[in-house]
PDB file of C-alpha atoms in Angstrom:
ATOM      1  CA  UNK D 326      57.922  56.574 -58.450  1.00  0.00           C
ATOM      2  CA  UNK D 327      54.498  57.492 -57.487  1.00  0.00           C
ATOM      3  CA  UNK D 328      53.219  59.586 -60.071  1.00  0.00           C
ATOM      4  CA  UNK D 329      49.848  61.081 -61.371  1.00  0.00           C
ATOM      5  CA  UNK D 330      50.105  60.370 -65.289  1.00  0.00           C
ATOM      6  CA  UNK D 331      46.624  61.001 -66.161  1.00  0.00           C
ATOM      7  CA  UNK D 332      46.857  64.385 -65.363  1.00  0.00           C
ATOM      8  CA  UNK D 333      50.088  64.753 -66.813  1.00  0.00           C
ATOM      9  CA  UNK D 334      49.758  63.143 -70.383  1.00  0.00           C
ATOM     10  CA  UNK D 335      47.353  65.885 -72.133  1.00  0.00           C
ATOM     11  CA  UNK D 336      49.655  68.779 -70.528  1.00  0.00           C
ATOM     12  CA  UNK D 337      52.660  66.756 -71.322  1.00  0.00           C
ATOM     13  CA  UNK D 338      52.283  66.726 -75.360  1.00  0.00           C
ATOM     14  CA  UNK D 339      51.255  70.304 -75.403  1.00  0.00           C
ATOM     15  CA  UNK D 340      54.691  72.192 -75.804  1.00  0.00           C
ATOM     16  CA  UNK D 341      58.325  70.496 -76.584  1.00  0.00           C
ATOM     17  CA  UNK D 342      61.638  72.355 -76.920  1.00  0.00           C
ATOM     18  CA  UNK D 343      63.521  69.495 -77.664  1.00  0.00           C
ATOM     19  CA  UNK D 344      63.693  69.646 -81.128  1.00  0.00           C
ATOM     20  CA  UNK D 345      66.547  68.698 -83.149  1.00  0.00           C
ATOM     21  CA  UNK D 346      67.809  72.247 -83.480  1.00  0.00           C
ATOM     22  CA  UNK D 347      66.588  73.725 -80.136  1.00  0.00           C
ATOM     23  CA  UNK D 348      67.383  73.570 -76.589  1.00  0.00           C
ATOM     24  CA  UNK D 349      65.470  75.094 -73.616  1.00  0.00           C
ATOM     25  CA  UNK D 350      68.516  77.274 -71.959  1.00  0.00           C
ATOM     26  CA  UNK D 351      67.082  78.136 -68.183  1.00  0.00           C
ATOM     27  CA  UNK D 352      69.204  80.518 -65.609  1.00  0.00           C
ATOM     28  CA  UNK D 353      68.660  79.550 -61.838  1.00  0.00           C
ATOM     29  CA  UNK D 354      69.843  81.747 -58.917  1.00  0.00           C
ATOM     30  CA  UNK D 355      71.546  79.400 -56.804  1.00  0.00           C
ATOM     31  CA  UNK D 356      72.179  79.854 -52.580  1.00  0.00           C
ATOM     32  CA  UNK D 357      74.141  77.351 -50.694  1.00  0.00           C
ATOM     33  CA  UNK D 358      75.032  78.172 -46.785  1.00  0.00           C
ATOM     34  CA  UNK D 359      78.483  77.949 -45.830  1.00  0.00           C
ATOM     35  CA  UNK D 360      79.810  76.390 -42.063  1.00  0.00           C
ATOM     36  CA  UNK D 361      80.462  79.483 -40.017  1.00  0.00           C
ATOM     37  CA  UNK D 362      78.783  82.124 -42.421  1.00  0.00           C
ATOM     38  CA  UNK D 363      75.718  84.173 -41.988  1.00  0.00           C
ATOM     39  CA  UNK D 364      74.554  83.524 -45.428  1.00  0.00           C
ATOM     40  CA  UNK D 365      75.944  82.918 -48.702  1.00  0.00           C
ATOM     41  CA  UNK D 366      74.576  83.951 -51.995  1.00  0.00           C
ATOM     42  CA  UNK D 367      75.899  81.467 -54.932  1.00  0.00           C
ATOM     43  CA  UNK D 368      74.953  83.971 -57.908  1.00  0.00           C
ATOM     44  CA  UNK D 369      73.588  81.935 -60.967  1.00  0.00           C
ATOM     45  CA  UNK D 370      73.911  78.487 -62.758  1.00  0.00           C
ATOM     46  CA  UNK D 371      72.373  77.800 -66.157  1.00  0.00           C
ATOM     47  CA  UNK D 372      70.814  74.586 -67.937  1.00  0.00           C
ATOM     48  CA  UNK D 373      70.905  74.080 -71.652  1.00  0.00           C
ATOM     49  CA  UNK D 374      69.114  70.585 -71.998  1.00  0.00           C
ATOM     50  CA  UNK D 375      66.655  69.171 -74.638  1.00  0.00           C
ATOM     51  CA  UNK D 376      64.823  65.420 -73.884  1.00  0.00           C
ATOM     52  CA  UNK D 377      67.673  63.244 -74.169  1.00  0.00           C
ATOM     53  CA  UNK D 378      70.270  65.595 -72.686  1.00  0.00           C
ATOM     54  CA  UNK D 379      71.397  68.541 -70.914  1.00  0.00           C
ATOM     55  CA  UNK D 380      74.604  70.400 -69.677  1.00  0.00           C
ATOM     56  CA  UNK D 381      74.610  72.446 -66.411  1.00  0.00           C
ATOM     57  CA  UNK D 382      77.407  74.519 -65.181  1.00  0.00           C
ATOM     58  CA  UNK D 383      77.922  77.676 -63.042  1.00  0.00           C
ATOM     59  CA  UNK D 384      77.595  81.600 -64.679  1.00  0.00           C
ATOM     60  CA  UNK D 385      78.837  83.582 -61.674  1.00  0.00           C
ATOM     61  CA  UNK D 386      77.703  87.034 -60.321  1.00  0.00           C
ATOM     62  CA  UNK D 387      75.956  87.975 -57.629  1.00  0.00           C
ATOM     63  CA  UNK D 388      73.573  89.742 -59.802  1.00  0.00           C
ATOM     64  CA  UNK D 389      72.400  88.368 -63.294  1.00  0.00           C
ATOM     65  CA  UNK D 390      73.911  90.932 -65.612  1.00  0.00           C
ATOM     66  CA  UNK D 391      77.494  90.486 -64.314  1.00  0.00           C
ATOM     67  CA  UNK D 392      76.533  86.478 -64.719  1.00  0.00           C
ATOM     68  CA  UNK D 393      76.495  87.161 -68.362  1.00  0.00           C
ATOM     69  CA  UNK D 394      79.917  88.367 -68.734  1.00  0.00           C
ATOM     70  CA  UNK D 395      81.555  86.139 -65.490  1.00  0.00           C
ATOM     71  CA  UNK D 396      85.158  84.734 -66.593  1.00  0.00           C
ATOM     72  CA  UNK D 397      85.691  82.898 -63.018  1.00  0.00           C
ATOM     73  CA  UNK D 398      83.808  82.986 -60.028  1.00  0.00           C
ATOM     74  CA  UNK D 399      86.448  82.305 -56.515  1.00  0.00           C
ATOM     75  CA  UNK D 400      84.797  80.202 -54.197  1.00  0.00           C
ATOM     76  CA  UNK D 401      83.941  82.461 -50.960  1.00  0.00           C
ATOM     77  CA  UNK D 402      86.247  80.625 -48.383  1.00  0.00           C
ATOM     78  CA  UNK D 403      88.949  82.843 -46.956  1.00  0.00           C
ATOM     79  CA  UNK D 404      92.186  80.657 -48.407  1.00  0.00           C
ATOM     80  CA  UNK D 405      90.276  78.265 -50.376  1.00  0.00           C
ATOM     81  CA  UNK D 406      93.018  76.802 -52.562  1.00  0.00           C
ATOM     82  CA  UNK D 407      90.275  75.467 -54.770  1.00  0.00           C
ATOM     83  CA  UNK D 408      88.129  78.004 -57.212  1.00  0.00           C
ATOM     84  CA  UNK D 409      85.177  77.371 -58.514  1.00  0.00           C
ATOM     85  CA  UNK D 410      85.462  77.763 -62.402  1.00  0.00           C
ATOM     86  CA  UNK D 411      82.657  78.470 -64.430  1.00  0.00           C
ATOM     87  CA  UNK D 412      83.074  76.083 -67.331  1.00  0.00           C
ATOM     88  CA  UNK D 413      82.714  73.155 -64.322  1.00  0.00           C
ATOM     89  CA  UNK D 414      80.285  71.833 -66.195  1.00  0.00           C
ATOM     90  CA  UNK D 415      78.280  68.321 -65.829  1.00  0.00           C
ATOM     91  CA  UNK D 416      76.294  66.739 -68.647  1.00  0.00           C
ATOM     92  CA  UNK D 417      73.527  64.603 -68.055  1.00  0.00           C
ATOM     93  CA  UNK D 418      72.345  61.786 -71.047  1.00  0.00           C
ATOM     94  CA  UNK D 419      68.802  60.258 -70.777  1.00  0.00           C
ATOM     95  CA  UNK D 420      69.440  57.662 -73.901  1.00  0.00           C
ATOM     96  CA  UNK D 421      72.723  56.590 -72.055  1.00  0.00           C
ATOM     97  CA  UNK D 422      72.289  56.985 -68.693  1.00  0.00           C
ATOM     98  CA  UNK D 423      75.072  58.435 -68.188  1.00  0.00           C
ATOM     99  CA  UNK D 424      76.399  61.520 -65.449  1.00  0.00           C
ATOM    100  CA  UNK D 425      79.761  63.293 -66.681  1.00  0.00           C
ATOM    101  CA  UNK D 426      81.637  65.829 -65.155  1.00  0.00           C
ATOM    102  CA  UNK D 427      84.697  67.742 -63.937  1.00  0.00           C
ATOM    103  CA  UNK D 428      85.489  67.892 -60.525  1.00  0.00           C
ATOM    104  CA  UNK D 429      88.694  68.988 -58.707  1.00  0.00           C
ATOM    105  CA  UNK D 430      91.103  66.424 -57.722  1.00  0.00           C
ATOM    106  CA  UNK D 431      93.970  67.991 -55.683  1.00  0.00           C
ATOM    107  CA  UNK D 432      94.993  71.194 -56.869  1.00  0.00           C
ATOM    108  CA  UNK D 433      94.134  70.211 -60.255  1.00  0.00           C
ATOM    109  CA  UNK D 434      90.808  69.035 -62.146  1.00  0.00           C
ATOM    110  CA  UNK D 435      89.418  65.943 -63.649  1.00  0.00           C
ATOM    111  CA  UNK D 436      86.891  64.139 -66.205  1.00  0.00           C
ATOM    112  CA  UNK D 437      84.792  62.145 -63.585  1.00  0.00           C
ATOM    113  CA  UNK D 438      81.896  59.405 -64.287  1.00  0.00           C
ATOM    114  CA  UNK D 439      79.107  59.313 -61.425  1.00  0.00           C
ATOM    115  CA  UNK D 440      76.228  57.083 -61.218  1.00  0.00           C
ATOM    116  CA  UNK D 441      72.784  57.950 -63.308  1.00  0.00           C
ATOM    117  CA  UNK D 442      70.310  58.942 -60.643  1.00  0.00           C
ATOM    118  CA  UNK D 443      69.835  57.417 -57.985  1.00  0.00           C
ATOM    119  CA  UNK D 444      66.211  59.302 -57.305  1.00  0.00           C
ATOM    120  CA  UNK D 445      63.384  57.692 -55.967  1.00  0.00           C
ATOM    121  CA  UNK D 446      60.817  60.322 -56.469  1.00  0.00           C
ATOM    122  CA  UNK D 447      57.685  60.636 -54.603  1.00  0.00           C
ATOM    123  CA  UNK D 448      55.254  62.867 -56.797  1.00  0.00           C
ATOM    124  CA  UNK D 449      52.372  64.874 -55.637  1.00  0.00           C
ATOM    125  CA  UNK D 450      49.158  66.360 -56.886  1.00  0.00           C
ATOM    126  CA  UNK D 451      50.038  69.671 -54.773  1.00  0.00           C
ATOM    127  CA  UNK D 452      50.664  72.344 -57.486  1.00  0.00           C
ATOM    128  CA  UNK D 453      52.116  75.934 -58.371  1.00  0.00           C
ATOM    129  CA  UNK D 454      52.741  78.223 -61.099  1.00  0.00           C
ATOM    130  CA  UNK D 455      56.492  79.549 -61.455  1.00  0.00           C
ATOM    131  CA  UNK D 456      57.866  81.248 -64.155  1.00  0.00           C
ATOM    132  CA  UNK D 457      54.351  81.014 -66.378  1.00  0.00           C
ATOM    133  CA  UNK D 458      54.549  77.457 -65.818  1.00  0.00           C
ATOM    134  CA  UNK D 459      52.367  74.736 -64.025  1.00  0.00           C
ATOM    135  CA  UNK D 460      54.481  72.903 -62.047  1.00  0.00           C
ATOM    136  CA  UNK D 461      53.652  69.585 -59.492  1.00  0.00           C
ATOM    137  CA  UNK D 462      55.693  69.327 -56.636  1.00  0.00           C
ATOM    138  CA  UNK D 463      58.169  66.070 -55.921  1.00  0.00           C
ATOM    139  CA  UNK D 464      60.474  64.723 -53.071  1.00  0.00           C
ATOM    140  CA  UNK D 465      63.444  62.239 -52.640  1.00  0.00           C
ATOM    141  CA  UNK D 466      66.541  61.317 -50.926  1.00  0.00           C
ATOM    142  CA  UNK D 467      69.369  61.955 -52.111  1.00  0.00           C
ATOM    143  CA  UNK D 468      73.166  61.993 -50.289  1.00  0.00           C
ATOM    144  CA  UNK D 469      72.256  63.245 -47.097  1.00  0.00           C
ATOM    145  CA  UNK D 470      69.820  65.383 -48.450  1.00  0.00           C
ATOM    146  CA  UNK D 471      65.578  65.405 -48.807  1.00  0.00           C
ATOM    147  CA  UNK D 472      65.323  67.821 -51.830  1.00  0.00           C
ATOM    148  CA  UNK D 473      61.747  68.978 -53.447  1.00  0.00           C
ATOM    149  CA  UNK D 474      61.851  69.590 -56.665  1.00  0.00           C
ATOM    150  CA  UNK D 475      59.131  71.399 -58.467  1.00  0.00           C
ATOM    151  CA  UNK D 476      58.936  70.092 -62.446  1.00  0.00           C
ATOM    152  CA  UNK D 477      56.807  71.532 -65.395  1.00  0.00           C
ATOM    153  CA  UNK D 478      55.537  68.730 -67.507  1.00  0.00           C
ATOM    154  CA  UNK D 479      55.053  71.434 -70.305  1.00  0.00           C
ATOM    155  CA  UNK D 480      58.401  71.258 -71.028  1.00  0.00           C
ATOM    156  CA  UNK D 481      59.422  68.108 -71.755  1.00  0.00           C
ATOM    157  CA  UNK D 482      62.912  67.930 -69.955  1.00  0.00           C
ATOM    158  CA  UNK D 483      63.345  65.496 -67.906  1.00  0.00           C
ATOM    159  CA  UNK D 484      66.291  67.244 -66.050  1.00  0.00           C
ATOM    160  CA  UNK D 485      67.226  70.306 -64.014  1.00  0.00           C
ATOM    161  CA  UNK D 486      69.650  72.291 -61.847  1.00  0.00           C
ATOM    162  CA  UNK D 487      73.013  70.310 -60.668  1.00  0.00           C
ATOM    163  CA  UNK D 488      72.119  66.230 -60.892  1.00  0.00           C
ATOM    164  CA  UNK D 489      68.727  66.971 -60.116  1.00  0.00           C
ATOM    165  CA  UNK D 490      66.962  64.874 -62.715  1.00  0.00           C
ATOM    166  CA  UNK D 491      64.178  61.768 -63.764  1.00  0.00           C
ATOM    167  CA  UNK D 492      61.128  63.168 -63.663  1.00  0.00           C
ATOM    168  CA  UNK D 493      58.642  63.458 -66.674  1.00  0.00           C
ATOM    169  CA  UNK D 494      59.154  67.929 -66.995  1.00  0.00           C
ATOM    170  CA  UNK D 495      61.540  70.273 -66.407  1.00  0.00           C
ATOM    171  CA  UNK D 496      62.520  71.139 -62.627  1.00  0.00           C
ATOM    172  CA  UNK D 497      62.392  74.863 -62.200  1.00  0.00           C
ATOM    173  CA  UNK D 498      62.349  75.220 -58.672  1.00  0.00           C
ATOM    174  CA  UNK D 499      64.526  72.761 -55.795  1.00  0.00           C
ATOM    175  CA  UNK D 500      65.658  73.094 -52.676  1.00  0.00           C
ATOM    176  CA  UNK D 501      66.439  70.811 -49.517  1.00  0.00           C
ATOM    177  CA  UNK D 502      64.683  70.066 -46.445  1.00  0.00           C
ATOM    178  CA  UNK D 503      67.421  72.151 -44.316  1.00  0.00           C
ATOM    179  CA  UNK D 504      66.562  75.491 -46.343  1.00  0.00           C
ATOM    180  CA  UNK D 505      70.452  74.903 -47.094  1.00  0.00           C
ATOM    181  CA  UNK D 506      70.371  74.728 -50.690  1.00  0.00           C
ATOM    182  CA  UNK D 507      68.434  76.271 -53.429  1.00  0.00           C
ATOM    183  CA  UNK D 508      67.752  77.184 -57.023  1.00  0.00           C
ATOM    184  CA  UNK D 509      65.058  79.375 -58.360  1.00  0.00           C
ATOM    185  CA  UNK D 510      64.743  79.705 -62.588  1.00  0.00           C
ATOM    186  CA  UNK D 511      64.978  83.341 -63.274  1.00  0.00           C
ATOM    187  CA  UNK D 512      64.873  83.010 -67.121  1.00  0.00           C
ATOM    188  CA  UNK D 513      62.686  80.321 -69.090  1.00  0.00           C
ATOM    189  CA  UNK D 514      63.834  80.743 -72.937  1.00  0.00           C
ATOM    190  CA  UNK D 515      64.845  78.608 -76.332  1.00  0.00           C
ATOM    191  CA  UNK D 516      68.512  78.359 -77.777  1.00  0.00           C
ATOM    192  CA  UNK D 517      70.957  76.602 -79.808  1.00  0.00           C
ATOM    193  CA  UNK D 518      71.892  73.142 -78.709  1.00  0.00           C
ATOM    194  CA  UNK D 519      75.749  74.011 -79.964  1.00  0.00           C
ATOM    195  CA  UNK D 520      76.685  72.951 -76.771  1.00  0.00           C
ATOM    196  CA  UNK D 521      75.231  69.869 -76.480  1.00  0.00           C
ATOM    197  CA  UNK D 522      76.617  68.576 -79.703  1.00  0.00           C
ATOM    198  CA  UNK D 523      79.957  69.256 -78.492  1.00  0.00           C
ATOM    199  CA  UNK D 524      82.682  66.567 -77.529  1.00  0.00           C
ATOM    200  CA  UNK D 525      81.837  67.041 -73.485  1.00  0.00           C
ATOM    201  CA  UNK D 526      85.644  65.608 -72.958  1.00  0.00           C
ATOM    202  CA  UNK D 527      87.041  68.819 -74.772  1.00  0.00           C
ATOM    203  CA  UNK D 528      85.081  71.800 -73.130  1.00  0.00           C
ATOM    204  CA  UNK D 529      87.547  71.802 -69.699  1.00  0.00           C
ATOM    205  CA  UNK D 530      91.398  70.765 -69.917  1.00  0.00           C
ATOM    206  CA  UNK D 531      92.139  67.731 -67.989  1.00  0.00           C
ATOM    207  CA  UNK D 532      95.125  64.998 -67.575  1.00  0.00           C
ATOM    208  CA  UNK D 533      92.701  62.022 -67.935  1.00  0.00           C
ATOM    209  CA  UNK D 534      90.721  61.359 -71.100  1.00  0.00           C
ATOM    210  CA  UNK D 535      89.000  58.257 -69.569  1.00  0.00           C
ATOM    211  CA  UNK D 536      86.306  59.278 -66.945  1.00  0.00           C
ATOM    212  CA  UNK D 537      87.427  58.449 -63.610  1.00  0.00           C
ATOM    213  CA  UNK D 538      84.785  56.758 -61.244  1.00  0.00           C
ATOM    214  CA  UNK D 539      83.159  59.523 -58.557  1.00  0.00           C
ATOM    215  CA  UNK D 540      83.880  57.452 -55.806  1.00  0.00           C
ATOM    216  CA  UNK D 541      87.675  57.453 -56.425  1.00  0.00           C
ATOM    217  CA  UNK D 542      88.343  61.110 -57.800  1.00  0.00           C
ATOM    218  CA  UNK D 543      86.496  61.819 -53.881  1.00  0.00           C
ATOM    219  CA  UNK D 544      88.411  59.054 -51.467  1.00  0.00           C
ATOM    220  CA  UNK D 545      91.917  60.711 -53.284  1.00  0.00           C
ATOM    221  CA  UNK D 546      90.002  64.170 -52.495  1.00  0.00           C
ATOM    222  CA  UNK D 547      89.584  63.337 -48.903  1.00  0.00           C
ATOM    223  CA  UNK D 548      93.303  61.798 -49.004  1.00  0.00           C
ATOM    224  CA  UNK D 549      94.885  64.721 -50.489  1.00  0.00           C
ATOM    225  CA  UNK D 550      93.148  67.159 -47.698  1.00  0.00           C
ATOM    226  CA  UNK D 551      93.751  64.682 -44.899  1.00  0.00           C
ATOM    227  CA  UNK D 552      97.745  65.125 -45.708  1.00  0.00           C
ATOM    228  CA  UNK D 553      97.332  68.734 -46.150  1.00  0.00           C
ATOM    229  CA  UNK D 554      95.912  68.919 -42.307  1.00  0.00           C
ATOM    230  CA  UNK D 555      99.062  66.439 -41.317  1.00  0.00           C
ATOM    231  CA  UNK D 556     101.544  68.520 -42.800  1.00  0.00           C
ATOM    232  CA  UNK D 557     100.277  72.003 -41.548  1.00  0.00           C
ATOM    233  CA  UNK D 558     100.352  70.546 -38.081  1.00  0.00           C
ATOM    234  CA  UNK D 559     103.536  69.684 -38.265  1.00  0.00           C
ATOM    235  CA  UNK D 560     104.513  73.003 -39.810  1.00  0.00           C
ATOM    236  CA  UNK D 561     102.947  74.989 -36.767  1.00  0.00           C
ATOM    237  CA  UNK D 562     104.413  72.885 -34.132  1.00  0.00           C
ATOM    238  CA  UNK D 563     104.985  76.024 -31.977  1.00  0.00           C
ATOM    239  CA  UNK D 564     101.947  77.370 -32.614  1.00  0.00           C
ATOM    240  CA  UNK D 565      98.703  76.363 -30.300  1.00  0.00           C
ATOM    241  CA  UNK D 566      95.612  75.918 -32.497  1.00  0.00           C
ATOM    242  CA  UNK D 567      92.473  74.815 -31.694  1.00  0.00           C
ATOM    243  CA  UNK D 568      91.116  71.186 -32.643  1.00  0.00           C
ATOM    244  CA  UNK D 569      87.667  71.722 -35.088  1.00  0.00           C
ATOM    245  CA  UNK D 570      86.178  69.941 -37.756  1.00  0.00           C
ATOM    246  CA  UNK D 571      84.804  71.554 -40.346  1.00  0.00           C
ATOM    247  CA  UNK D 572      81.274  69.756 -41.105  1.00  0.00           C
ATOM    248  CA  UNK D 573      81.036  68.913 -45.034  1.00  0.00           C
ATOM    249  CA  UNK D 574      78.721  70.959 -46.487  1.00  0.00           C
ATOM    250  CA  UNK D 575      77.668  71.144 -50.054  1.00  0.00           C
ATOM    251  CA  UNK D 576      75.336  69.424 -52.263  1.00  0.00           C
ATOM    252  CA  UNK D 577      75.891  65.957 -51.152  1.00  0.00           C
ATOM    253  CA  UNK D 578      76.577  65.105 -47.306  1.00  0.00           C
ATOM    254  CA  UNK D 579      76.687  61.680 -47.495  1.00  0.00           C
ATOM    255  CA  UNK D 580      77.684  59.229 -50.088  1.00  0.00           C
ATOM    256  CA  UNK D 581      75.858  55.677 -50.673  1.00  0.00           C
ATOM    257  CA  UNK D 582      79.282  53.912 -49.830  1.00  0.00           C
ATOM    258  CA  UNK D 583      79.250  55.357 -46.506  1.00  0.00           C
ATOM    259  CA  UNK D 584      75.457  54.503 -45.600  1.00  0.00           C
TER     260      UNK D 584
END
């Protein structure tokens, strides 16, 4: 990781949230384009993370103050048999290096390990102020997508929004090369790091207690959709529809596996 340290070290020391007691809690507006849409506005995600570890999961709302009190947020697919809930949360540990989350498997949802990482970030001088804060701007590959990240080294966080994490500040500003994704922090503030000191396996319900490798909980995804195309076809034998694919679209386009 090229980096400019020197610069960083005096700013770095200046202010740190991550004591014992206290958390830095950020809210990002999220977008993310959907296939065959004109636009899509995600509504908001928030980060509650101190140096060694942070949690990130999805509010809801379209505007901030019905984020606040969002129960469940439906993703915006016409038929989608999968919601988006907002307690999807993923959880992020520095001292292990370790990536936990829940993800939907089938029509149903499980505890899921992924790799740590996997950033190689190029770091700039080029810099800009967002939310108060100096940030420096950095770039890397990362599943089908070049994001830029934009990271405060006043706030000594080392993560951000989604996965997005490993550099030496806080990210409050990302987005990919495509203009496809996006998150913006709104909100910059201190709180309680109750959630962090939770038992991560207890916050969503699941039928595994063991994380399940990423790769597999997404091959049985792709299986369990792949049947569900077979047996519609062969429910609709009488009825002419056109041959598309969808193109995946999300976060991550393409896996390591499949490079």
């Amino acid at each position: 990781m090229k980096s400019f340290f020197p610069l960083f070290a005096l700013v770095f020391t200046t202010v740190t949230f991550s004591q014992q007691r206290q958390c830095t809690m950020i809210t990002y507006k999220m977008y993310m384009a959907i296939p065959f849409a004109s636009s899509y506005s995600g509504g908001y995600d928030r980060l509650i993370a101190n140096e060694s570890a942070g949690i990130f999961y999805h509010l809801g709302g379209e505007n901030y103050s019905d984020a606040q009190s969002a129960k469940k947020y439906t993703a915006p697919i016409p038929g989608d048999l999968l919601p988006i809930i907002e307690t999807m949360y993923t959880r992020a540990d520095a001292e292990k290096k370790e990536l936990l989350l829940f993800s939907h498997l089938a029509r149903s949802t499980a505890l899921v390990k992924d790799t740590y990482g996997g950033f190689n970030w190029n770091v700039g001088s080029e810099t800009k102020v967002i939310a108060g804060y100096t940030c420096y701007k950095a770039e890397a590959y990362y599943r089908g997508r070049t994001w830029t990240a934009w990271f405060t080294p006043q706030i000594s966080v080392p993560f951000g929004p989604w996965k997005l994490l490993g550099l030496p500040g806080l990210i409050l500003q990302a987005y990919d090369a495509t203009g496809e994704v996006s998150f913006d922090a709104v909100q910059v503030s201190t709180a309680g790091c109750d959630l962090l000191q939770r038992d991560f396996r207890s916050l969503v319900k699941t039928k595994n207690k063991v994380p399940m490798p990423y790769r597999e909980c997404i091959e049985k995804n792709k299986e369990f959709f792949d049947n569900l195309d077979k047996q519609m076809d062969a429910d609709s034998k009488a009825i002419v529809v056109p041959d598309f694919k969808v193109p995946r679209f999300g976060y991550e386009l393409k896996y390591e596996w499949e490079e």
